[in-house]
């Protein structure tokens, strides 16, 4: 029959972005009466991940081909990349140019890594520092919706977190603050995942180099200057 349409569907809309996981894609070719067409070659391409018409014998690549069976169908396989992305797979009947596409999202795998960064790394007693968390999978993809437990051990200053449990956002990030206690020393801030993975960083609580700027006074050498774009006047700044 005369080719009228081709449809493409994915067995899974989401696949883990690990470079190994895959999903089957089925294309179906129909004629003008809605009957399947057998023996036609279809071309497949993807903008992310890799395709194969037979994972056991055919190398994965960005393009592949297949021949429709008695049901007018061709099954190919899409293997994920190691980075989070969305693959748009297109199937085309080369004679007519009739095509169709479908999308498969490569998502992060299980959380395996957590990092914790404190800024600044040194504060005065009772001062506050920002705490930033990043959670990723084994391929460094950010993992959202992860609960991270925060603690200080040792907690030499007697400090406190504004929140001891935070949840990562769509970028795998979470943040809170930590208020140092009244005692000088070093607090070790620890971030821990539900799976047991953890990481830590140190915050120094010290009275050295923590004086605050009260104001800055500016003194002009002269209150007037020639508007010629060349004349220079001295400006003195005094920090108090």
Tab-separated table of C-alpha atoms in Angstrom:
chain	number	residue	atom	x	y	z
A	1	UNK	CA	0.000	0.000	0.000
A	2	UNK	CA	0.896	3.668	-0.176
A	3	UNK	CA	2.706	4.982	2.897
A	4	UNK	CA	0.424	7.298	4.863
A	5	UNK	CA	1.869	7.538	8.377
A	6	UNK	CA	4.526	6.341	10.746
A	7	UNK	CA	4.237	6.435	14.536
A	8	UNK	CA	7.006	6.096	17.124
A	9	UNK	CA	6.550	5.167	20.766
A	10	UNK	CA	9.010	4.536	23.612
A	11	UNK	CA	8.569	1.773	26.161
A	12	UNK	CA	9.937	4.128	28.850
A	13	UNK	CA	9.713	7.905	29.013
A	14	UNK	CA	12.634	8.096	31.445
A	15	UNK	CA	15.948	6.219	31.503
A	16	UNK	CA	18.799	6.537	34.011
A	17	UNK	CA	21.667	8.594	32.594
A	18	UNK	CA	24.381	5.995	33.181
A	19	UNK	CA	25.503	5.174	29.640
A	20	UNK	CA	24.192	1.616	30.054
A	21	UNK	CA	20.416	1.696	30.586
A	22	UNK	CA	18.221	1.503	27.488
A	23	UNK	CA	14.630	1.450	26.324
A	24	UNK	CA	12.854	-0.033	23.304
A	25	UNK	CA	11.327	2.214	20.649
A	26	UNK	CA	8.649	0.859	18.314
A	27	UNK	CA	7.849	2.406	14.939
A	28	UNK	CA	4.692	1.414	13.051
A	29	UNK	CA	4.152	2.114	9.343
A	30	UNK	CA	0.608	2.295	7.940
A	31	UNK	CA	-0.887	2.772	4.482
A	32	UNK	CA	-3.818	4.988	3.448
A	33	UNK	CA	-6.333	2.366	4.591
A	34	UNK	CA	-4.709	1.981	8.003
A	35	UNK	CA	-3.139	-1.377	7.241
A	36	UNK	CA	0.465	-2.169	8.223
A	37	UNK	CA	3.130	-2.119	5.521
A	38	UNK	CA	5.725	-4.893	5.532
A	39	UNK	CA	9.249	-4.860	4.116
A	40	UNK	CA	9.919	-1.100	4.221
A	41	UNK	CA	13.202	0.334	5.510
A	42	UNK	CA	12.889	3.027	8.169
A	43	UNK	CA	15.676	5.380	9.244
A	44	UNK	CA	16.160	6.346	12.905
A	45	UNK	CA	18.230	9.154	14.418
A	46	UNK	CA	18.711	10.703	17.859
A	47	UNK	CA	20.171	13.944	19.205
A	48	UNK	CA	21.222	12.325	22.516
A	49	UNK	CA	22.167	8.822	23.553
A	50	UNK	CA	22.789	6.077	20.992
A	51	UNK	CA	20.615	3.749	18.892
A	52	UNK	CA	20.853	0.124	17.810
A	53	UNK	CA	18.521	-2.142	15.849
A	54	UNK	CA	19.967	-5.180	17.646
A	55	UNK	CA	22.006	-4.515	20.819
A	56	UNK	CA	23.444	-8.015	20.681
A	57	UNK	CA	25.086	-7.661	17.275
A	58	UNK	CA	24.810	-4.074	16.071
A	59	UNK	CA	26.988	-1.299	17.497
A	60	UNK	CA	25.158	1.629	19.059
A	61	UNK	CA	25.351	4.875	17.043
A	62	UNK	CA	23.408	8.104	16.559
A	63	UNK	CA	21.590	6.560	13.565
A	64	UNK	CA	20.293	3.114	12.674
A	65	UNK	CA	17.841	1.429	10.295
A	66	UNK	CA	15.287	-1.337	10.432
A	67	UNK	CA	12.817	-3.167	8.189
A	68	UNK	CA	9.122	-3.386	9.011
A	69	UNK	CA	7.698	-6.804	9.851
A	70	UNK	CA	4.271	-8.248	9.030
A	71	UNK	CA	2.754	-5.903	11.607
A	72	UNK	CA	4.411	-2.897	9.968
A	73	UNK	CA	6.671	-2.519	12.993
A	74	UNK	CA	10.361	-1.965	13.644
A	75	UNK	CA	11.871	-2.103	17.132
A	76	UNK	CA	15.128	-0.260	17.895
A	77	UNK	CA	16.854	0.475	21.190
A	78	UNK	CA	17.979	3.787	22.708
A	79	UNK	CA	20.857	3.689	25.182
A	80	UNK	CA	21.263	6.639	27.547
A	81	UNK	CA	24.218	8.991	27.775
A	82	UNK	CA	25.939	9.643	31.107
A	83	UNK	CA	24.622	13.207	31.281
A	84	UNK	CA	21.105	14.359	32.076
A	85	UNK	CA	19.389	15.392	28.852
A	86	UNK	CA	16.356	14.738	26.677
A	87	UNK	CA	16.738	12.577	23.586
A	88	UNK	CA	14.496	13.299	20.624
A	89	UNK	CA	14.381	10.212	18.421
A	90	UNK	CA	13.087	10.591	14.867
A	91	UNK	CA	11.938	7.855	12.483
A	92	UNK	CA	11.661	8.592	8.759
A	93	UNK	CA	10.333	6.635	5.783
A	94	UNK	CA	13.005	7.650	3.244
A	95	UNK	CA	10.938	7.473	0.029
A	96	UNK	CA	8.088	9.729	1.136
A	97	UNK	CA	9.945	11.634	3.862
A	98	UNK	CA	7.084	10.942	6.253
A	99	UNK	CA	8.416	11.031	9.818
A	100	UNK	CA	7.549	11.001	13.491
A	101	UNK	CA	9.439	11.517	16.741
A	102	UNK	CA	9.278	10.866	20.448
A	103	UNK	CA	11.261	12.012	23.476
A	104	UNK	CA	13.012	10.107	26.251
A	105	UNK	CA	14.489	11.870	29.266
A	106	UNK	CA	17.807	10.745	30.734
A	107	UNK	CA	17.533	11.250	34.495
A	108	UNK	CA	19.990	11.149	37.391
A	109	UNK	CA	20.685	7.850	39.082
A	110	UNK	CA	20.799	7.224	42.843
A	111	UNK	CA	22.584	9.834	44.952
A	112	UNK	CA	26.170	8.755	45.647
A	113	UNK	CA	28.036	11.979	46.412
A	114	UNK	CA	27.442	14.966	48.674
A	115	UNK	CA	29.586	18.068	49.056
A	116	UNK	CA	29.378	20.825	51.654
A	117	UNK	CA	30.862	24.305	51.338
A	118	UNK	CA	30.837	26.990	54.031
A	119	UNK	CA	31.403	30.686	53.352
A	120	UNK	CA	33.229	32.406	54.800
A	121	UNK	CA	35.512	29.737	56.227
A	122	UNK	CA	36.335	31.875	59.276
A	123	UNK	CA	33.941	33.900	61.446
A	124	UNK	CA	33.843	35.631	64.780
A	125	UNK	CA	32.052	34.022	67.739
A	126	UNK	CA	28.250	34.211	67.316
A	127	UNK	CA	28.621	35.203	63.628
A	128	UNK	CA	26.779	33.430	60.814
A	129	UNK	CA	28.141	31.587	57.762
A	130	UNK	CA	26.348	30.291	54.651
A	131	UNK	CA	26.278	26.537	54.108
A	132	UNK	CA	25.783	25.147	50.583
A	133	UNK	CA	25.123	21.515	49.692
A	134	UNK	CA	25.435	19.699	46.352
A	135	UNK	CA	24.221	16.127	45.762
A	136	UNK	CA	25.137	14.147	42.624
A	137	UNK	CA	25.016	10.623	41.237
A	138	UNK	CA	28.031	8.562	40.195
A	139	UNK	CA	28.244	10.456	36.879
A	140	UNK	CA	28.096	13.894	38.553
A	141	UNK	CA	24.474	14.510	37.577
A	142	UNK	CA	22.594	16.617	40.165
A	143	UNK	CA	20.019	14.667	42.181
A	144	UNK	CA	16.873	16.457	43.308
A	145	UNK	CA	14.592	15.700	46.246
A	146	UNK	CA	17.348	14.285	48.450
A	147	UNK	CA	17.206	14.739	52.212
A	148	UNK	CA	20.552	15.816	53.645
A	149	UNK	CA	21.177	15.726	57.404
A	150	UNK	CA	23.522	18.364	58.813
A	151	UNK	CA	25.524	18.178	62.013
A	152	UNK	CA	28.624	19.673	63.629
A	153	UNK	CA	31.123	17.198	65.002
A	154	UNK	CA	33.192	18.299	66.731
A	155	UNK	CA	31.204	21.372	67.656
A	156	UNK	CA	33.825	23.262	69.644
A	157	UNK	CA	32.129	26.643	69.492
A	158	UNK	CA	28.640	25.465	70.442
A	159	UNK	CA	27.190	26.541	67.088
A	160	UNK	CA	23.788	25.789	65.554
A	161	UNK	CA	22.406	25.149	62.048
A	162	UNK	CA	19.317	27.100	61.024
A	163	UNK	CA	18.041	23.765	59.635
A	164	UNK	CA	19.487	20.336	60.386
A	165	UNK	CA	17.703	18.643	57.455
A	166	UNK	CA	17.546	20.190	53.979
A	167	UNK	CA	16.139	18.960	50.649
A	168	UNK	CA	17.921	19.376	47.314
A	169	UNK	CA	16.253	21.341	44.518
A	170	UNK	CA	16.117	20.514	40.772
A	171	UNK	CA	19.816	21.393	40.530
A	172	UNK	CA	20.747	19.026	43.374
A	173	UNK	CA	21.459	21.968	45.665
A	174	UNK	CA	20.350	23.012	49.135
A	175	UNK	CA	21.439	25.728	51.520
A	176	UNK	CA	21.095	26.948	55.063
A	177	UNK	CA	23.135	28.932	57.579
A	178	UNK	CA	25.289	28.087	60.568
A	179	UNK	CA	25.665	30.388	63.551
A	180	UNK	CA	28.909	29.933	65.423
A	181	UNK	CA	28.760	29.609	69.171
A	182	UNK	CA	30.492	31.877	71.719
A	183	UNK	CA	33.671	29.794	72.027
A	184	UNK	CA	36.731	30.141	69.816
A	185	UNK	CA	37.732	26.940	67.995
A	186	UNK	CA	37.081	24.878	64.869
A	187	UNK	CA	33.705	23.326	64.091
A	188	UNK	CA	33.506	20.488	61.560
A	189	UNK	CA	30.272	20.734	59.561
A	190	UNK	CA	29.024	17.383	58.242
A	191	UNK	CA	26.480	16.649	55.474
A	192	UNK	CA	25.097	13.107	55.311
A	193	UNK	CA	22.789	11.339	52.837
A	194	UNK	CA	20.162	8.743	53.718
A	195	UNK	CA	22.387	6.109	52.111
A	196	UNK	CA	25.211	6.909	54.529
A	197	UNK	CA	27.454	8.902	52.184
A	198	UNK	CA	28.863	11.982	53.862
A	199	UNK	CA	31.308	14.846	53.524
A	200	UNK	CA	32.554	17.602	55.794
A	201	UNK	CA	34.251	20.982	55.933
A	202	UNK	CA	35.778	23.085	58.700
A	203	UNK	CA	34.679	26.470	60.001
A	204	UNK	CA	37.146	28.432	62.118
A	205	UNK	CA	35.702	30.548	64.916
A	206	UNK	CA	38.260	33.181	65.827
A	207	UNK	CA	38.605	36.720	67.095
A	208	UNK	CA	41.639	37.305	64.860
A	209	UNK	CA	41.070	39.385	61.731
A	210	UNK	CA	37.331	39.665	62.297
A	211	UNK	CA	37.075	43.399	62.999
A	212	UNK	CA	34.186	44.979	61.161
A	213	UNK	CA	34.416	48.130	59.037
A	214	UNK	CA	32.388	50.886	60.649
A	215	UNK	CA	32.584	53.441	57.847
A	216	UNK	CA	34.767	54.788	55.059
A	217	UNK	CA	35.480	58.530	54.912
A	218	UNK	CA	36.460	60.144	51.593
A	219	UNK	CA	38.432	63.408	51.436
A	220	UNK	CA	38.875	65.374	48.213
A	221	UNK	CA	42.086	67.293	47.535
A	222	UNK	CA	39.946	70.022	45.972
A	223	UNK	CA	36.226	70.567	45.668
A	224	UNK	CA	36.503	71.764	42.048
A	225	UNK	CA	38.153	70.462	38.889
A	226	UNK	CA	38.359	71.479	35.244
A	227	UNK	CA	35.911	69.478	33.127
A	228	UNK	CA	38.425	68.602	30.397
A	229	UNK	CA	38.644	64.847	30.828
A	230	UNK	CA	42.336	65.148	31.740
A	231	UNK	CA	42.734	67.047	35.023
A	232	UNK	CA	43.278	64.786	38.058
A	233	UNK	CA	42.409	65.341	41.714
A	234	UNK	CA	43.437	63.260	44.711
A	235	UNK	CA	40.812	61.321	46.685
A	236	UNK	CA	41.783	59.939	50.103
A	237	UNK	CA	39.847	57.059	51.749
A	238	UNK	CA	40.008	56.437	55.502
A	239	UNK	CA	38.600	53.203	56.933
A	240	UNK	CA	37.201	53.546	60.466
